[in-house]
Structure formats: structure tokens, C-alpha cells
JSON list of C-alpha atoms and ligand atoms in Angstrom, two decimals:
[
{"chain": "A", "resi": 609, "resn": "ASP", "atom": "CA", "xyz": [0.00, 0.00, 0.00]},
{"chain": "A", "resi": 610, "resn": "ALA", "atom": "CA", "xyz": [1.65, 3.20, -1.20]},
{"chain": "A", "resi": 611, "resn": "ARG", "atom": "CA", "xyz": [-0.39, 5.13, 1.37]},
{"chain": "A", "resi": 612, "resn": "GLU", "atom": "CA", "xyz": [0.93, 3.22, 4.37]},
{"chain": "A", "resi": 613, "resn": "ARG", "atom": "CA", "xyz": [1.98, 5.57, 7.16]},
{"chain": "A", "resi": 614, "resn": "THR", "atom": "CA", "xyz": [4.16, 5.36, 10.25]},
{"chain": "A", "resi": 615, "resn": "LEU", "atom": "CA", "xyz": [5.14, 7.53, 13.18]},
{"chain": "A", "resi": 616, "resn": "ILE", "atom": "CA", "xyz": [8.80, 8.46, 13.52]},
{"chain": "A", "resi": 617, "resn": "ALA", "atom": "CA", "xyz": [10.05, 10.65, 16.35]},
{"chain": "A", "resi": 618, "resn": "VAL", "atom": "CA", "xyz": [13.44, 12.13, 17.07]},
{"chain": "A", "resi": 619, "resn": "LYS", "atom": "CA", "xyz": [13.72, 11.72, 20.83]},
{"chain": "A", "resi": 620, "resn": "PRO", "atom": "CA", "xyz": [15.06, 14.44, 23.16]},
{"chain": "A", "resi": 621, "resn": "ASP", "atom": "CA", "xyz": [18.65, 13.15, 22.94]},
{"chain": "A", "resi": 622, "resn": "GLY", "atom": "CA", "xyz": [18.46, 13.24, 19.14]},
{"chain": "A", "resi": 623, "resn": "VAL", "atom": "CA", "xyz": [17.21, 16.83, 19.15]},
{"chain": "A", "resi": 624, "resn": "GLN", "atom": "CA", "xyz": [19.87, 17.88, 21.68]},
{"chain": "A", "resi": 625, "resn": "ARG", "atom": "CA", "xyz": [22.61, 16.24, 19.61]},
{"chain": "A", "resi": 626, "resn": "ARG", "atom": "CA", "xyz": [21.48, 18.13, 16.45]},
{"chain": "A", "resi": 627, "resn": "LEU", "atom": "CA", "xyz": [20.55, 14.92, 14.62]},
{"chain": "A", "resi": 628, "resn": "VAL", "atom": "CA", "xyz": [17.13, 16.04, 13.37]},
{"chain": "A", "resi": 629, "resn": "GLY", "atom": "CA", "xyz": [18.30, 17.03, 9.86]},
{"chain": "A", "resi": 630, "resn": "ARG", "atom": "CA", "xyz": [20.30, 13.86, 9.28]},
{"chain": "A", "resi": 631, "resn": "ILE", "atom": "CA", "xyz": [17.43, 11.66, 10.41]},
{"chain": "A", "resi": 632, "resn": "ILE", "atom": "CA", "xyz": [14.91, 13.43, 8.16]},
{"chain": "A", "resi": 633, "resn": "GLN", "atom": "CA", "xyz": [17.39, 13.19, 5.28]},
{"chain": "A", "resi": 634, "resn": "ARG", "atom": "CA", "xyz": [17.53, 9.40, 5.53]},
{"chain": "A", "resi": 635, "resn": "PHE", "atom": "CA", "xyz": [13.77, 9.06, 5.17]},
{"chain": "A", "resi": 636, "resn": "GLU", "atom": "CA", "xyz": [13.64, 11.55, 2.30]},
{"chain": "A", "resi": 637, "resn": "GLN", "atom": "CA", "xyz": [16.46, 9.93, 0.39]},
{"chain": "A", "resi": 638, "resn": "ARG", "atom": "CA", "xyz": [15.00, 6.45, 0.86]},
{"chain": "A", "resi": 639, "resn": "GLY", "atom": "CA", "xyz": [11.91, 7.66, -1.00]},
{"chain": "A", "resi": 640, "resn": "PHE", "atom": "CA", "xyz": [9.34, 8.20, 1.71]},
{"chain": "A", "resi": 641, "resn": "LYS", "atom": "CA", "xyz": [7.00, 11.17, 1.81]},
{"chain": "A", "resi": 642, "resn": "LEU", "atom": "CA", "xyz": [6.71, 13.50, 4.80]},
{"chain": "A", "resi": 643, "resn": "VAL", "atom": "CA", "xyz": [3.03, 14.14, 5.57]},
{"chain": "A", "resi": 644, "resn": "GLY", "atom": "CA", "xyz": [3.21, 15.49, 9.12]},
{"chain": "A", "resi": 645, "resn": "LEU", "atom": "CA", "xyz": [5.85, 17.20, 11.26]},
{"chain": "A", "resi": 646, "resn": "LYS", "atom": "CA", "xyz": [5.90, 19.00, 14.58]},
{"chain": "A", "resi": 647, "resn": "MET", "atom": "CA", "xyz": [8.15, 19.83, 17.49]},
{"chain": "A", "resi": 648, "resn": "MET", "atom": "CA", "xyz": [6.74, 19.57, 20.99]},
{"chain": "A", "resi": 649, "resn": "THR", "atom": "CA", "xyz": [7.53, 18.56, 24.53]},
{"chain": "A", "resi": 650, "resn": "ALA", "atom": "CA", "xyz": [5.39, 15.53, 25.32]},
{"chain": "A", "resi": 651, "resn": "SER", "atom": "CA", "xyz": [3.34, 15.29, 28.50]},
{"chain": "A", "resi": 652, "resn": "GLU", "atom": "CA", "xyz": [3.67, 12.37, 30.90]},
{"chain": "A", "resi": 653, "resn": "ASP", "atom": "CA", "xyz": [0.11, 11.33, 30.02]},
{"chain": "A", "resi": 654, "resn": "LEU", "atom": "CA", "xyz": [0.87, 11.25, 26.30]},
{"chain": "A", "resi": 655, "resn": "LEU", "atom": "CA", "xyz": [4.03, 9.25, 26.93]},
{"chain": "A", "resi": 656, "resn": "SER", "atom": "CA", "xyz": [2.29, 6.81, 29.17]},
{"chain": "A", "resi": 657, "resn": "GLU", "atom": "CA", "xyz": [-0.32, 6.20, 26.46]},
{"chain": "A", "resi": 658, "resn": "HIS", "atom": "CA", "xyz": [2.35, 5.98, 23.75]},
{"chain": "A", "resi": 659, "resn": "TYR", "atom": "CA", "xyz": [4.32, 3.38, 25.73]},
{"chain": "A", "resi": 660, "resn": "ARG", "atom": "CA", "xyz": [1.30, 1.77, 27.41]},
{"chain": "A", "resi": 661, "resn": "GLU", "atom": "CA", "xyz": [2.66, -1.75, 26.80]},
{"chain": "A", "resi": 662, "resn": "LEU", "atom": "CA", "xyz": [5.75, -0.87, 28.82]},
{"chain": "A", "resi": 663, "resn": "ARG", "atom": "CA", "xyz": [3.99, 0.53, 31.91]},
{"chain": "A", "resi": 664, "resn": "THR", "atom": "CA", "xyz": [4.95, -2.43, 34.09]},
{"chain": "A", "resi": 665, "resn": "LYS", "atom": "CA", "xyz": [8.62, -2.46, 33.05]},
{"chain": "A", "resi": 666, "resn": "PRO", "atom": "CA", "xyz": [11.21, -1.45, 35.65]},
{"chain": "A", "resi": 667, "resn": "PHE", "atom": "CA", "xyz": [12.62, 1.21, 33.31]},
{"chain": "A", "resi": 668, "resn": "PHE", "atom": "CA", "xyz": [9.22, 2.79, 32.58]},
{"chain": "A", "resi": 669, "resn": "HIS", "atom": "CA", "xyz": [9.57, 5.82, 34.89]},
{"chain": "A", "resi": 670, "resn": "SER", "atom": "CA", "xyz": [13.03, 6.70, 33.66]},
{"chain": "A", "resi": 671, "resn": "LEU", "atom": "CA", "xyz": [11.80, 6.25, 30.08]},
{"chain": "A", "resi": 672, "resn": "GLN", "atom": "CA", "xyz": [8.91, 8.59, 30.80]},
{"chain": "A", "resi": 673, "resn": "SER", "atom": "CA", "xyz": [11.09, 11.26, 32.38]},
{"chain": "A", "resi": 674, "resn": "TYR", "atom": "CA", "xyz": [13.67, 11.05, 29.57]},
{"chain": "A", "resi": 675, "resn": "MET", "atom": "CA", "xyz": [10.99, 11.32, 26.88]},
{"chain": "A", "resi": 676, "resn": "THR", "atom": "CA", "xyz": [9.36, 14.35, 28.52]},
{"chain": "A", "resi": 677, "resn": "SER", "atom": "CA", "xyz": [12.66, 16.05, 29.44]},
{"chain": "A", "resi": 678, "resn": "GLY", "atom": "CA", "xyz": [12.84, 18.14, 26.26]},
{"chain": "A", "resi": 679, "resn": "PRO", "atom": "CA", "xyz": [11.35, 18.61, 22.83]},
{"chain": "A", "resi": 680, "resn": "VAL", "atom": "CA", "xyz": [10.85, 15.78, 20.39]},
{"chain": "A", "resi": 681, "resn": "VAL", "atom": "CA", "xyz": [10.35, 16.08, 16.63]},
{"chain": "A", "resi": 682, "resn": "VAL", "atom": "CA", "xyz": [7.40, 13.92, 15.68]},
{"chain": "A", "resi": 683, "resn": "MET", "atom": "CA", "xyz": [6.77, 12.97, 12.06]},
{"chain": "A", "resi": 684, "resn": "VAL", "atom": "CA", "xyz": [4.43, 10.92, 9.92]},
{"chain": "A", "resi": 685, "resn": "TRP", "atom": "CA", "xyz": [6.08, 9.32, 6.89]},
{"chain": "A", "resi": 686, "resn": "GLU", "atom": "CA", "xyz": [4.18, 7.66, 4.05]},
{"chain": "A", "resi": 687, "resn": "GLY", "atom": "CA", "xyz": [5.08, 5.05, 1.41]},
{"chain": "A", "resi": 688, "resn": "HIS", "atom": "CA", "xyz": [5.24, 1.41, 0.40]},
{"chain": "A", "resi": 689, "resn": "ASN", "atom": "CA", "xyz": [6.02, -0.78, 3.42]},
{"chain": "A", "resi": 690, "resn": "VAL", "atom": "CA", "xyz": [7.08, 2.26, 5.44]},
{"chain": "A", "resi": 691, "resn": "VAL", "atom": "CA", "xyz": [6.41, 0.61, 8.82]},
{"chain": "A", "resi": 692, "resn": "GLN", "atom": "CA", "xyz": [8.74, -2.33, 8.25]},
{"chain": "A", "resi": 693, "resn": "THR", "atom": "CA", "xyz": [11.34, -0.47, 6.22]},
{"chain": "A", "resi": 694, "resn": "SER", "atom": "CA", "xyz": [11.64, 2.31, 8.78]},
{"chain": "A", "resi": 695, "resn": "ARG", "atom": "CA", "xyz": [12.16, -0.24, 11.59]},
{"chain": "A", "resi": 696, "resn": "THR", "atom": "CA", "xyz": [15.03, -1.67, 9.54]},
{"chain": "A", "resi": 697, "resn": "MET", "atom": "CA", "xyz": [16.44, 1.83, 8.95]},
{"chain": "A", "resi": 698, "resn": "VAL", "atom": "CA", "xyz": [16.22, 2.67, 12.66]},
{"chain": "A", "resi": 699, "resn": "GLY", "atom": "CA", "xyz": [17.77, -0.61, 13.83]},
{"chain": "A", "resi": 700, "resn": "PRO", "atom": "CA", "xyz": [17.17, -2.74, 16.92]},
{"chain": "A", "resi": 701, "resn": "THR", "atom": "CA", "xyz": [16.07, -1.25, 20.24]},
{"chain": "A", "resi": 702, "resn": "ASN", "atom": "CA", "xyz": [19.46, -1.86, 21.84]},
{"chain": "A", "resi": 703, "resn": "PRO", "atom": "CA", "xyz": [22.17, 0.10, 19.99]},
{"chain": "A", "resi": 704, "resn": "THR", "atom": "CA", "xyz": [24.79, -2.39, 21.19]},
{"chain": "A", "resi": 705, "resn": "VAL", "atom": "CA", "xyz": [23.58, -4.82, 18.53]},
{"chain": "A", "resi": 706, "resn": "ALA", "atom": "CA", "xyz": [22.56, -2.22, 15.92]},
{"chain": "A", "resi": 707, "resn": "GLN", "atom": "CA", "xyz": [24.47, -2.42, 12.64]},
{"chain": "A", "resi": 708, "resn": "ALA", "atom": "CA", "xyz": [26.33, 0.56, 11.24]},
{"chain": "A", "resi": 709, "resn": "GLY", "atom": "CA", "xyz": [24.09, 2.10, 8.61]},
{"chain": "A", "resi": 710, "resn": "THR", "atom": "CA", "xyz": [21.08, 2.12, 10.91]},
{"chain": "A", "resi": 711, "resn": "VAL", "atom": "CA", "xyz": [20.17, 5.31, 12.78]},
{"chain": "A", "resi": 712, "resn": "ARG", "atom": "CA", "xyz": [20.76, 3.68, 16.15]},
{"chain": "A", "resi": 713, "resn": "GLY", "atom": "CA", "xyz": [23.89, 1.88, 14.93]},
{"chain": "A", "resi": 714, "resn": "ASP", "atom": "CA", "xyz": [25.38, 5.13, 13.65]},
{"chain": "A", "resi": 715, "resn": "PHE", "atom": "CA", "xyz": [24.36, 7.54, 16.40]},
{"chain": "A", "resi": 716, "resn": "SER", "atom": "CA", "xyz": [23.82, 5.77, 19.72]},
{"chain": "A", "resi": 717, "resn": "ILE", "atom": "CA", "xyz": [25.39, 3.45, 22.29]},
{"chain": "A", "resi": 718, "resn": "HIS", "atom": "CA", "xyz": [22.79, 2.94, 25.05]},
{"chain": "A", "resi": 719, "resn": "VAL", "atom": "CA", "xyz": [19.24, 1.54, 25.01]},
{"chain": "A", "resi": 720, "resn": "SER", "atom": "CA", "xyz": [17.95, 4.35, 27.19]},
{"chain": "A", "resi": 721, "resn": "ARG", "atom": "CA", "xyz": [19.24, 7.03, 24.76]},
{"chain": "A", "resi": 722, "resn": "ASN", "atom": "CA", "xyz": [18.53, 5.48, 21.38]},
{"chain": "A", "resi": 723, "resn": "VAL", "atom": "CA", "xyz": [17.77, 8.70, 19.48]},
{"chain": "A", "resi": 724, "resn": "VAL", "atom": "CA", "xyz": [14.66, 7.75, 17.54]},
{"chain": "A", "resi": 725, "resn": "HIS", "atom": "CA", "xyz": [11.25, 6.10, 17.72]},
{"chain": "A", "resi": 726, "resn": "ALA", "atom": "CA", "xyz": [9.56, 4.13, 14.92]},
{"chain": "A", "resi": 727, "resn": "SER", "atom": "CA", "xyz": [6.18, 2.38, 15.12]},
{"chain": "A", "resi": 728, "resn": "ASP", "atom": "CA", "xyz": [6.58, -1.40, 15.13]},
{"chain": "A", "resi": 729, "resn": "SER", "atom": "CA", "xyz": [3.40, -2.56, 13.31]},
{"chain": "A", "resi": 730, "resn": "LEU", "atom": "CA", "xyz": [0.60, -1.26, 11.10]},
{"chain": "A", "resi": 731, "resn": "GLU", "atom": "CA", "xyz": [-1.84, -1.25, 14.02]},
{"chain": "A", "resi": 732, "resn": "GLY", "atom": "CA", "xyz": [0.71, 0.41, 16.30]},
{"chain": "A", "resi": 733, "resn": "ALA", "atom": "CA", "xyz": [1.40, 3.04, 13.66]},
{"chain": "A", "resi": 734, "resn": "GLN", "atom": "CA", "xyz": [-2.29, 3.88, 13.29]},
{"chain": "A", "resi": 735, "resn": "ARG", "atom": "CA", "xyz": [-2.73, 4.12, 17.04]},
{"chain": "A", "resi": 736, "resn": "GLU", "atom": "CA", "xyz": [0.37, 6.30, 17.51]},
{"chain": "A", "resi": 737, "resn": "ILE", "atom": "CA", "xyz": [-0.44, 8.62, 14.59]},
{"chain": "A", "resi": 738, "resn": "GLN", "atom": "CA", "xyz": [-3.88, 9.28, 16.10]},
{"chain": "A", "resi": 739, "resn": "LEU", "atom": "CA", "xyz": [-2.35, 9.82, 19.50]},
{"chain": "A", "resi": 740, "resn": "TRP", "atom": "CA", "xyz": [0.22, 12.41, 18.37]},
{"chain": "A", "resi": 741, "resn": "PHE", "atom": "CA", "xyz": [-1.55, 14.14, 15.46]},
{"chain": "A", "resi": 742, "resn": "GLU", "atom": "CA", "xyz": [-4.91, 15.59, 14.58]},
{"chain": "A", "resi": 743, "resn": "ALA", "atom": "CA", "xyz": [-6.15, 14.42, 11.17]},
{"chain": "A", "resi": 744, "resn": "LYS", "atom": "CA", "xyz": [-6.12, 17.99, 9.82]},
{"chain": "A", "resi": 745, "resn": "ASP", "atom": "CA", "xyz": [-2.37, 18.25, 10.46]},
{"chain": "A", "resi": 746, "resn": "LEU", "atom": "CA", "xyz": [-1.56, 15.35, 8.12]},
{"chain": "A", "resi": 747, "resn": "LEU", "atom": "CA", "xyz": [-1.17, 16.73, 4.62]},
{"chain": "A", "resi": 748, "resn": "ASP", "atom": "CA", "xyz": [-1.84, 15.20, 1.23]},
{"chain": "A", "resi": 749, "resn": "TRP", "atom": "CA", "xyz": [0.37, 16.65, -1.44]},
{"chain": "A", "resi": 750, "resn": "ASP", "atom": "CA", "xyz": [1.51, 15.84, -4.97]},
{"chain": "A", "resi": 751, "resn": "CYS", "atom": "CA", "xyz": [5.00, 15.79, -6.35]},
{"chain": "A", "resi": 752, "resn": "CYS", "atom": "CA", "xyz": [6.18, 18.42, -8.86]},
{"chain": "A", "resi": 753, "resn": "ASP", "atom": "CA", "xyz": [7.43, 15.48, -10.99]},
{"chain": "A", "resi": 754, "resn": "GLN", "atom": "CA", "xyz": [3.81, 14.90, -11.92]},
{"chain": "A", "resi": 755, "resn": "MET", "atom": "CA", "xyz": [3.17, 18.48, -13.00]},
{"chain": "A", "resi": 756, "resn": "SER", "atom": "CA", "xyz": [2.87, 19.12, -16.74]},
{"chain": "A", "resi": 757, "resn": "THR", "atom": "CA", "xyz": [5.46, 21.47, -18.27]},
{"chain": "A", "resi": 758, "resn": "SER", "atom": "CA", "xyz": [2.78, 23.86, -19.49]},
{"chain": "A", "resi": 759, "resn": "GLU", "atom": "CA", "xyz": [1.95, 24.84, -15.93]},
{"chain": "B", "resi": 1708, "resn": "LIG", "atom": "P1", "xyz": [11.58, 0.29, 20.26]},
{"chain": "B", "resi": 1708, "resn": "LIG", "atom": "O1", "xyz": [11.86, 1.73, 20.60]},
{"chain": "B", "resi": 1708, "resn": "LIG", "atom": "O2", "xyz": [12.70, -0.31, 19.45]},
{"chain": "B", "resi": 1708, "resn": "LIG", "atom": "O3", "xyz": [10.23, 0.08, 19.63]},
{"chain": "B", "resi": 1708, "resn": "LIG", "atom": "P2", "xyz": [10.43, -0.81, 22.69]},
{"chain": "B", "resi": 1708, "resn": "LIG", "atom": "O4", "xyz": [9.12, -0.41, 22.15]},
{"chain": "B", "resi": 1708, "resn": "LIG", "atom": "O5", "xyz": [10.61, -2.21, 23.18]},
{"chain": "B", "resi": 1708, "resn": "LIG", "atom": "O6", "xyz": [11.60, -0.55, 21.62]},
{"chain": "B", "resi": 1708, "resn": "LIG", "atom": "O7", "xyz": [10.84, 0.14, 23.89]},
{"chain": "B", "resi": 1708, "resn": "LIG", "atom": "C1", "xyz": [10.58, 1.51, 23.82]},
{"chain": "B", "resi": 1708, "resn": "LIG", "atom": "C2", "xyz": [11.73, 2.28, 24.38]},
{"chain": "B", "resi": 1708, "resn": "LIG", "atom": "O8", "xyz": [11.91, 1.95, 25.75]},
{"chain": "B", "resi": 1708, "resn": "LIG", "atom": "C3", "xyz": [13.08, 1.97, 23.74]},
{"chain": "B", "resi": 1708, "resn": "LIG", "atom": "O9", "xyz": [13.29, 2.67, 22.53]},
{"chain": "B", "resi": 1708, "resn": "LIG", "atom": "C4", "xyz": [14.03, 2.40, 24.80]},
{"chain": "B", "resi": 1708, "resn": "LIG", "atom": "C5", "xyz": [13.30, 2.02, 26.07]},
{"chain": "B", "resi": 1708, "resn": "LIG", "atom": "N1", "xyz": [13.74, 0.71, 26.54]},
{"chain": "B", "resi": 1708, "resn": "LIG", "atom": "C6", "xyz": [13.38, -0.49, 26.03]},
{"chain": "B", "resi": 1708, "resn": "LIG", "atom": "N2", "xyz": [13.99, -1.50, 26.69]},
{"chain": "B", "resi": 1708, "resn": "LIG", "atom": "C7", "xyz": [14.75, -0.90, 27.64]},
{"chain": "B", "resi": 1708, "resn": "LIG", "atom": "C8", "xyz": [15.62, -1.38, 28.66]},
{"chain": "B", "resi": 1708, "resn": "LIG", "atom": "N3", "xyz": [15.84, -2.68, 28.84]},
{"chain": "B", "resi": 1708, "resn": "LIG", "atom": "N4", "xyz": [16.24, -0.46, 29.45]},
{"chain": "B", "resi": 1708, "resn": "LIG", "atom": "C9", "xyz": [16.02, 0.87, 29.28]},
{"chain": "B", "resi": 1708, "resn": "LIG", "atom": "N5", "xyz": [15.20, 1.38, 28.35]},
{"chain": "B", "resi": 1708, "resn": "LIG", "atom": "C10", "xyz": [14.59, 0.51, 27.54]},
{"chain": "B", "resi": 1709, "resn": "LIG", "atom": "MG1", "xyz": [8.32, 0.18, 20.38]}
]
């Protein structure tokens, strides 16, 4: 489905380390389409909904305080197989085992500061997109490649 969408977020450590541009560049150059983008500091409630499956984990409270400690850049990217392909581009949760060439493998060393979030399934992506964005802030747009030369 060429209209598949996923949620990608540059986490506070990624913003602080000036990695936003390089992360966006990877998704653009791969061929995905940016349909939503905002910078915000997440609330604890939003984070606890976003990571609701992790609420019982011992690291949950430190995860929550890290993720609300500063601004994140939240994005919706669209394209064929974007959920799965972006997980591959981001790399495994723990940067220790992330290959060079992945975002986490190139820019991080510790699981609790792993720079970027990517939805892990179609259902998860839909849930997270609705959680972080209002429908009106997701934009449909056409590429100038498809414009006729007479315009
Ligand atoms: P992912 O971000 O790859 O989807 P996840 O959903 O299992 O991984 O966990 C969400 C985030 O929680 C992860 O990016 C970093 C943090 N986290 C996961 N496991 C952790 C651990 N063992 N110790 C500290 N933080 C952890
Ligand atoms: Mg996850």
C-alpha cells in the first residue's frame, strides 16, 4: 500500500545532539513522503499512552522522564512498506547490537538514549499517529514530478 503511514520521532537526545536534519534526510532519500511534522515537549500522560505496553517495566519511569525532558520532533512518513522499512532503517532497540548504517547503529550506544522512535506494526502506527496528530495536520500533497510542463 503506497499510502501506508508510520510515526517516527526524534527523541530528546536526538534533538539535543542536532541529529534532526540527518534523520529526516535518511527518510527523504529512501523515497518516503513526509506528511506530518511538529516539534513539541510531550506530557507524561501522552508518553504513558504511547508506551502503554511498557507501563509495568522497571525502566518505565526513567523512560517517561527522559521522553518528557525536552522537545521531540514527531513525524508521519508515508510510502510502500514504510512501517517495516523504517524499523530496519532505525535498527534494533538496543544500539549495542545495531548495525552501522542504521540510525541507532550510527548515532547511539545505550538503550535508554537510542535517538529515535519508529512504530513497530501497522496497528501500532495507526494508534500512535492518532495519538500524536490531529487528522487535519496530516497533509496530502503531490510531487512536482507529476506536473505538466505547461503549468
Ligand atoms: P523500540 O523503541 O525499538 O520500539 P520498545 O518499544 O521495546 O523498543 O521500547 C521503547 C523504548 O523503551 C526503547 O526505545 C528504549 C526504552 N527501553 C526499552 N527497553 C529498555 C531497557 N531494557 N532499558 C532501558 N530502556 C529501555
Ligand atoms: Mg516500540
